[in-house]
């Protein structure tokens, strides 16, 4: 099932993100966690690919398992910046052979230490090149792209970032998913600007439930997201009490989702990572709204 055909316009729908195991030893525990999330029957689940510019052996195994056992549509992430053309072509063929229809086409982060290196000889510079290859694959993929309400950290300004985003969408993105944000006004403002720039594809906001204080630091470092004072106060108050912090973080994310829905945003992607209890709690908090 293609994600573009699942994006409901009538009522709220949630999708969840998981990440694959890094090693074979953790494969079974990650598989179990992702299955628990799949049992919640989200609109779809996305499975990330590597991190910090790395690749991943297990993205497809996890995505295929969820799709086949629980009939949940899956979105397989794929990055290109650390890969050769041959590797990417092989991955595309594997995705196609696994019957996965949806690909999140990403550049990936520049591997640590290579930020200032001469990258002109690399096979890939930007996600747009991967998107073009996916379009040429003759597989009728539904293609997602990443976008940044608070600007991608490498962009010189938002105007330039949106110009590049428009080129990426025109190359073949069917929908966009945002980087996490903790202030919905940043998202509304971004949406207004990209619509003005002629980007018309659906944009799925990504919401990250922060469930422990150390995650705050890591998430902010990775995403560069702005922390509203309301959220900072919550971390100050509950950060040293893990159970209370988790409850408060889930409540904050739930509140963000309700506000998005109240502003007619129907599809929300939850960065649930591999935490079935967090995904379940968000869903149960919204049960009457979701009709689940
Ligand atoms: P691009 O679209 O290539 O953009 C990167 C930068 O280059 C931007 O500043 C952009 O404005 C600029 N740019 C784009 N095109 C051009 C061009 N033609 N010429 C000049 N400049 C250009 N990382 C992972 O490793 N694995 C994952 O699974 C993963 N999933 C993600 C999911 C989402 C929803 C998001 C938001 C991010 C995800 N990331 C993931 C992180 C992502 O890989 C990084 O943010 C990366 O630095 C940029 O990837 P991109 O696809 O947005 O790149």
Short mmCIF file of C-alpha atoms and ligand atoms in Angstrom, two decimals:
data_model
loop_
_atom_site.label_atom_id
_atom_site.label_comp_id
_atom_site.label_asym_id
_atom_site.label_seq_id
_atom_site.Cartn_x
_atom_site.Cartn_y
_atom_site.Cartn_z
CA UNK A 1 0.00 0.00 0.00
CA UNK A 2 1.37 3.41 -0.94
CA UNK A 3 1.57 5.99 1.85
CA UNK A 4 0.24 8.73 -0.39
CA UNK A 5 -3.03 6.77 -0.65
CA UNK A 6 -3.24 6.38 3.14
CA UNK A 7 -3.00 10.02 4.09
CA UNK A 8 -6.51 10.56 5.35
CA UNK A 9 -8.16 13.91 4.98
CA UNK A 10 -11.08 13.18 7.30
CA UNK A 11 -9.66 12.26 10.69
CA UNK A 12 -6.46 12.06 12.62
CA UNK A 13 -4.09 9.21 11.77
CA UNK A 14 -0.79 8.35 13.43
CA UNK A 15 2.29 6.65 12.02
CA UNK A 16 5.26 5.45 14.07
CA UNK A 17 9.01 5.37 13.47
CA UNK A 18 11.36 2.62 14.58
CA UNK A 19 15.05 2.01 14.04
CA UNK A 20 16.79 -1.24 13.09
CA UNK A 21 19.27 -3.07 15.35
CA UNK A 22 22.91 -2.15 14.99
CA UNK A 23 24.09 -5.71 15.62
CA UNK A 24 22.73 -9.19 15.17
CA UNK A 25 22.69 -9.67 18.96
CA UNK A 26 19.99 -7.04 19.42
CA UNK A 27 17.97 -8.17 16.38
CA UNK A 28 15.40 -10.23 18.31
CA UNK A 29 14.69 -7.56 20.95
CA UNK A 30 14.28 -4.85 18.29
CA UNK A 31 12.08 -7.13 16.21
CA UNK A 32 9.84 -7.78 19.23
CA UNK A 33 9.58 -4.05 20.06
CA UNK A 34 8.66 -3.17 16.49
CA UNK A 35 6.06 -5.94 16.40
CA UNK A 36 4.48 -4.56 19.59
CA UNK A 37 4.18 -1.18 17.87
CA UNK A 38 2.78 -2.80 14.72
CA UNK A 39 0.02 -4.41 16.83
CA UNK A 40 -1.32 -0.88 17.44
CA UNK A 41 -2.19 -0.80 13.71
CA UNK A 42 -0.80 2.64 12.89
CA UNK A 43 -1.42 4.14 9.44
CA UNK A 44 2.14 3.09 8.56
CA UNK A 45 5.53 2.51 10.16
CA UNK A 46 8.86 3.86 9.01
CA UNK A 47 12.15 2.07 9.59
CA UNK A 48 15.27 4.24 9.64
CA UNK A 49 18.54 3.46 7.87
CA UNK A 50 21.87 3.82 9.62
CA UNK A 51 22.75 7.00 11.47
CA UNK A 52 25.46 9.60 11.24
CA UNK A 53 25.93 8.74 7.59
CA UNK A 54 26.07 4.97 8.18
CA UNK A 55 24.19 2.28 6.31
CA UNK A 56 22.06 -0.54 7.68
CA UNK A 57 21.80 -4.24 7.05
CA UNK A 58 18.56 -4.70 8.95
CA UNK A 59 16.17 -1.94 7.79
CA UNK A 60 14.59 -4.19 5.21
CA UNK A 61 14.32 -7.22 7.51
CA UNK A 62 12.42 -5.18 10.09
CA UNK A 63 10.22 -3.44 7.49
CA UNK A 64 9.39 -6.71 5.76
CA UNK A 65 8.57 -8.44 9.03
CA UNK A 66 6.09 -5.74 10.11
CA UNK A 67 4.44 -5.70 6.70
CA UNK A 68 4.11 -9.45 6.37
CA UNK A 69 3.09 -10.33 9.94
CA UNK A 70 0.87 -7.38 10.80
CA UNK A 71 -0.15 -6.02 7.42
CA UNK A 72 1.08 -2.55 8.42
CA UNK A 73 2.34 -0.54 5.42
CA UNK A 74 6.03 0.22 5.79
CA UNK A 75 8.30 3.03 4.72
CA UNK A 76 11.92 1.93 4.30
CA UNK A 77 14.44 4.74 4.77
CA UNK A 78 17.45 4.81 2.48
CA UNK A 79 20.43 7.17 2.60
CA UNK A 80 22.95 7.72 -0.17
CA UNK A 81 25.81 9.94 0.98
CA UNK A 82 27.98 7.16 2.39
CA UNK A 83 27.24 4.78 -0.46
CA UNK A 84 28.44 4.00 -3.93
CA UNK A 85 26.06 3.88 -6.91
CA UNK A 86 26.37 0.07 -6.91
CA UNK A 87 25.36 -0.20 -3.25
CA UNK A 88 22.36 2.04 -3.75
CA UNK A 89 21.25 0.20 -6.88
CA UNK A 90 21.49 -3.07 -4.97
CA UNK A 91 19.42 -1.68 -2.08
CA UNK A 92 16.78 -0.38 -4.45
CA UNK A 93 16.54 -3.83 -6.05
CA UNK A 94 16.25 -5.44 -2.58
CA UNK A 95 13.48 -3.03 -1.53
CA UNK A 96 11.62 -3.82 -4.72
CA UNK A 97 12.10 -7.58 -4.26
CA UNK A 98 10.78 -7.30 -0.68
CA UNK A 99 7.54 -5.83 -2.05
CA UNK A 100 8.03 -2.54 -0.19
CA UNK A 101 6.35 0.29 -2.01
CA UNK A 102 7.45 3.25 0.09
CA UNK A 103 10.94 4.71 0.36
CA UNK A 104 12.09 7.69 2.40
CA UNK A 105 14.89 9.04 0.20
CA UNK A 106 17.57 10.76 2.24
CA UNK A 107 21.02 12.09 1.77
CA UNK A 108 22.08 11.10 5.29
CA UNK A 109 24.39 13.07 7.55
CA UNK A 110 27.94 13.68 6.43
CA UNK A 111 30.04 11.17 8.44
CA UNK A 112 31.82 12.77 11.41
CA UNK A 113 35.20 14.20 10.51
CA UNK A 114 34.40 14.54 6.80
CA UNK A 115 32.32 17.72 7.02
CA UNK A 116 35.10 19.82 5.49
CA UNK A 117 36.49 17.14 3.18
CA UNK A 118 36.42 17.51 -0.60
CA UNK A 119 33.27 15.59 -1.48
CA UNK A 120 33.19 16.32 -5.18
CA UNK A 121 34.25 12.75 -6.06
CA UNK A 122 31.53 11.12 -3.93
CA UNK A 123 28.80 9.31 -5.86
CA UNK A 124 26.07 11.31 -4.09
CA UNK A 125 25.93 14.88 -2.88
CA UNK A 126 22.23 15.34 -2.15
CA UNK A 127 18.99 13.43 -1.69
CA UNK A 128 17.68 14.70 -5.02
CA UNK A 129 20.10 12.34 -6.83
CA UNK A 130 18.68 9.34 -4.96
CA UNK A 131 15.13 10.49 -5.70
CA UNK A 132 15.92 10.62 -9.41
CA UNK A 133 17.32 7.09 -9.27
CA UNK A 134 14.27 5.80 -7.43
CA UNK A 135 12.04 7.37 -10.09
CA UNK A 136 14.08 5.69 -12.81
CA UNK A 137 13.89 2.29 -11.07
CA UNK A 138 10.62 1.48 -12.82
CA UNK A 139 9.22 0.22 -9.50
CA UNK A 140 6.44 2.76 -9.00
CA UNK A 141 7.71 3.67 -5.53
CA UNK A 142 5.94 6.18 -3.33
CA UNK A 143 8.81 8.48 -2.37
CA UNK A 144 9.11 10.54 0.80
CA UNK A 145 11.61 13.32 1.48
CA UNK A 146 12.81 15.06 4.63
CA UNK A 147 12.15 18.70 5.43
CA UNK A 148 13.16 21.07 8.18
CA UNK A 149 10.76 23.63 9.70
CA UNK A 150 13.74 25.14 11.53
CA UNK A 151 16.06 24.99 8.48
CA UNK A 152 18.56 22.23 7.72
CA UNK A 153 21.74 23.04 9.71
CA UNK A 154 23.86 23.27 6.53
CA UNK A 155 21.59 25.80 4.83
CA UNK A 156 22.58 29.43 4.77
CA UNK A 157 18.99 30.60 5.19
CA UNK A 158 15.41 29.37 4.97
CA UNK A 159 14.82 30.82 1.51
CA UNK A 160 17.69 28.74 0.10
CA UNK A 161 16.57 25.64 2.02
CA UNK A 162 13.02 25.94 0.65
CA UNK A 163 14.34 26.51 -2.88
CA UNK A 164 16.31 23.24 -2.61
CA UNK A 165 13.28 21.52 -1.10
CA UNK A 166 11.14 22.59 -4.06
CA UNK A 167 13.72 21.09 -6.46
CA UNK A 168 13.70 17.87 -4.42
CA UNK A 169 9.91 17.64 -4.49
CA UNK A 170 9.81 18.40 -8.22
CA UNK A 171 12.30 15.56 -8.78
CA UNK A 172 9.69 13.12 -7.47
CA UNK A 173 8.77 13.33 -3.77
CA UNK A 174 5.19 12.27 -3.16
CA UNK A 175 5.19 13.56 0.40
CA UNK A 176 7.46 15.13 3.01
CA UNK A 177 8.07 14.34 6.66
CA UNK A 178 9.45 17.00 8.97
CA UNK A 179 12.31 16.98 11.40
CA UNK A 180 11.03 16.99 14.99
CA UNK A 181 9.91 20.30 16.48
CA UNK A 182 8.60 21.27 19.90
CA UNK A 183 6.80 24.48 18.97
CA UNK A 184 3.92 23.97 16.54
CA UNK A 185 4.02 27.59 15.44
CA UNK A 186 7.35 26.89 13.73
CA UNK A 187 5.62 24.19 11.70
CA UNK A 188 2.61 26.35 10.74
CA UNK A 189 4.95 29.12 9.65
CA UNK A 190 7.06 26.70 7.59
CA UNK A 191 3.97 25.19 5.97
CA UNK A 192 2.77 28.64 4.96
CA UNK A 193 6.15 29.46 3.40
CA UNK A 194 6.53 26.23 1.44
CA UNK A 195 2.98 26.46 0.10
CA UNK A 196 3.79 30.00 -1.01
CA UNK A 197 6.90 28.61 -2.73
CA UNK A 198 4.70 26.21 -4.71
CA UNK A 199 5.33 22.99 -2.77
CA UNK A 200 1.97 21.28 -2.75
CA UNK A 201 2.66 17.68 -1.63
CA UNK A 202 1.37 16.48 1.78
CA UNK A 203 3.67 17.36 4.69
CA UNK A 204 3.61 15.03 7.69
CA UNK A 205 4.78 16.68 10.91
CA UNK A 206 7.19 14.57 12.99
CA UNK A 207 6.63 14.65 16.75
CA UNK A 208 9.19 13.27 19.18
CA UNK A 209 7.91 12.34 22.65
CA UNK A 210 10.82 13.16 24.96
CA UNK A 211 10.69 10.61 27.73
CA UNK A 212 13.91 11.18 29.65
CA UNK A 213 16.11 14.15 30.42
CA UNK A 214 19.23 12.83 28.66
CA UNK A 215 17.20 12.37 25.46
CA UNK A 216 16.53 16.13 25.49
CA UNK A 217 20.21 16.98 25.11
CA UNK A 218 20.82 14.32 22.45
CA UNK A 219 17.72 15.16 20.43
CA UNK A 220 18.47 18.87 20.43
CA UNK A 221 22.07 18.25 19.43
CA UNK A 222 21.00 16.04 16.55
CA UNK A 223 18.08 18.10 15.31
CA UNK A 224 19.00 21.62 16.42
CA UNK A 225 15.33 22.06 17.42
CA UNK A 226 14.19 25.08 19.41
CA UNK A 227 13.11 24.32 23.00
CA UNK A 228 10.16 26.46 24.07
CA UNK A 229 10.24 27.72 27.65
CA UNK A 230 7.18 25.60 28.45
CA UNK A 231 9.14 22.49 27.56
CA UNK A 232 12.30 23.60 29.38
CA UNK A 233 10.26 24.15 32.57
CA UNK A 234 8.87 20.67 32.28
CA UNK A 235 12.36 19.15 31.96
CA UNK A 236 13.58 21.25 34.91
CA UNK A 237 10.69 20.10 37.04
CA UNK A 238 10.58 16.40 36.15
CA UNK A 239 14.02 15.65 34.66
CA UNK A 240 15.32 13.90 37.77
CA UNK A 241 12.24 11.68 38.17
CA UNK A 242 12.23 9.20 35.25
CA UNK A 243 8.59 8.08 35.61
CA UNK A 244 7.28 11.64 35.95
CA UNK A 245 9.47 12.85 33.05
CA UNK A 246 8.12 10.11 30.81
CA UNK A 247 4.53 10.96 31.70
CA UNK A 248 5.13 14.69 31.16
CA UNK A 249 6.96 14.12 27.84
CA UNK A 250 4.15 11.94 26.51
CA UNK A 251 1.58 14.52 27.65
CA UNK A 252 3.52 17.29 25.87
CA UNK A 253 3.68 15.29 22.62
CA UNK A 254 -0.02 14.42 22.91
CA UNK A 255 -0.80 18.10 23.36
CA UNK A 256 1.22 18.97 20.24
CA UNK A 257 -0.71 16.36 18.23
CA UNK A 258 -4.08 17.65 19.46
CA UNK A 259 -3.10 21.18 18.49
CA UNK A 260 -1.98 20.00 15.02
CA UNK A 261 -5.27 18.19 14.52
CA UNK A 262 -7.24 21.21 15.75
CA UNK A 263 -5.42 23.11 12.99
CA UNK A 264 -6.53 20.55 10.38
CA UNK A 265 -3.32 18.55 10.20
CA UNK A 266 -4.65 15.03 9.81
CA UNK A 267 -1.52 12.87 9.60
CA UNK A 268 1.15 12.94 12.29
CA UNK A 269 4.35 10.87 12.41
CA UNK A 270 5.50 9.95 15.90
CA UNK A 271 9.18 9.35 16.53
CA UNK A 272 8.31 6.53 18.88
CA UNK A 273 11.76 5.00 18.38
CA UNK A 274 11.58 1.42 19.66
CA UNK A 275 9.32 2.13 22.61
CA UNK A 276 5.99 0.29 22.34
CA UNK A 277 4.80 1.65 25.71
CA UNK A 278 5.28 5.23 24.50
CA UNK A 279 3.49 4.56 21.20
CA UNK A 280 0.66 2.80 23.04
CA UNK A 281 0.26 5.62 25.56
CA UNK A 282 0.13 8.31 22.86
CA UNK A 283 -2.46 6.30 20.98
CA UNK A 284 -4.56 5.64 24.08
CA UNK A 285 -4.40 9.34 25.07
CA UNK A 286 -5.99 10.08 21.69
CA UNK A 287 -8.33 7.09 21.54
CA UNK A 288 -11.60 9.01 21.17
CA UNK A 289 -10.10 11.37 18.60
CA UNK A 290 -8.61 8.48 16.64
CA UNK A 291 -11.73 6.35 17.09
CA UNK A 292 -9.51 3.46 18.29
P1 LIG B 1 19.18 16.97 1.32
O1 LIG B 1 17.80 17.10 0.83
O2 LIG B 1 20.23 16.60 0.32
O3 LIG B 1 19.56 18.36 2.01
C1 LIG B 1 20.76 18.52 2.77
C2 LIG B 1 21.24 19.95 2.69
O4 LIG B 1 21.68 20.25 1.36
C3 LIG B 1 20.17 20.99 2.99
O5 LIG B 1 20.82 22.07 3.61
C4 LIG B 1 19.64 21.40 1.62
O6 LIG B 1 19.09 22.70 1.61
C5 LIG B 1 20.90 21.31 0.77
N1 LIG B 1 20.63 20.89 -0.60
C6 LIG B 1 19.71 19.98 -1.04
N2 LIG B 1 19.82 19.80 -2.36
C7 LIG B 1 20.84 20.59 -2.79
C8 LIG B 1 21.44 20.83 -4.05
N3 LIG B 1 20.98 20.23 -5.14
N4 LIG B 1 22.48 21.71 -4.09
C9 LIG B 1 22.94 22.34 -3.00
N5 LIG B 1 22.39 22.16 -1.76
C10 LIG B 1 21.37 21.29 -1.66
N6 LIG B 1 19.39 10.08 8.63
C11 LIG B 1 19.84 8.80 8.54
O7 LIG B 1 21.05 8.55 8.52
N7 LIG B 1 18.94 7.75 8.47
C12 LIG B 1 17.59 7.94 8.48
O8 LIG B 1 16.82 6.98 8.42
C13 LIG B 1 17.10 9.29 8.59
N8 LIG B 1 15.78 9.55 8.57
C14 LIG B 1 15.33 10.85 8.57
C15 LIG B 1 13.95 11.12 8.51
C16 LIG B 1 13.47 12.42 8.55
C17 LIG B 1 11.99 12.68 8.46
C18 LIG B 1 14.39 13.51 8.68
C19 LIG B 1 13.87 14.92 8.75
C20 LIG B 1 15.75 13.26 8.72
C21 LIG B 1 16.24 11.94 8.68
N9 LIG B 1 17.61 11.65 8.71
C22 LIG B 1 18.06 10.34 8.63
C23 LIG B 1 18.60 12.74 8.81
C24 LIG B 1 19.05 13.25 7.42
O9 LIG B 1 19.74 12.23 6.75
C25 LIG B 1 19.95 14.46 7.64
O10 LIG B 1 19.21 15.53 8.15
C26 LIG B 1 20.80 14.90 6.44
O11 LIG B 1 21.77 15.83 6.92
C27 LIG B 1 20.04 15.57 5.32
O12 LIG B 1 19.31 14.66 4.60
P2 LIG B 1 18.28 15.19 3.47
O13 LIG B 1 17.75 14.00 2.80
O14 LIG B 1 17.33 16.16 4.04
O15 LIG B 1 19.33 15.95 2.52
#
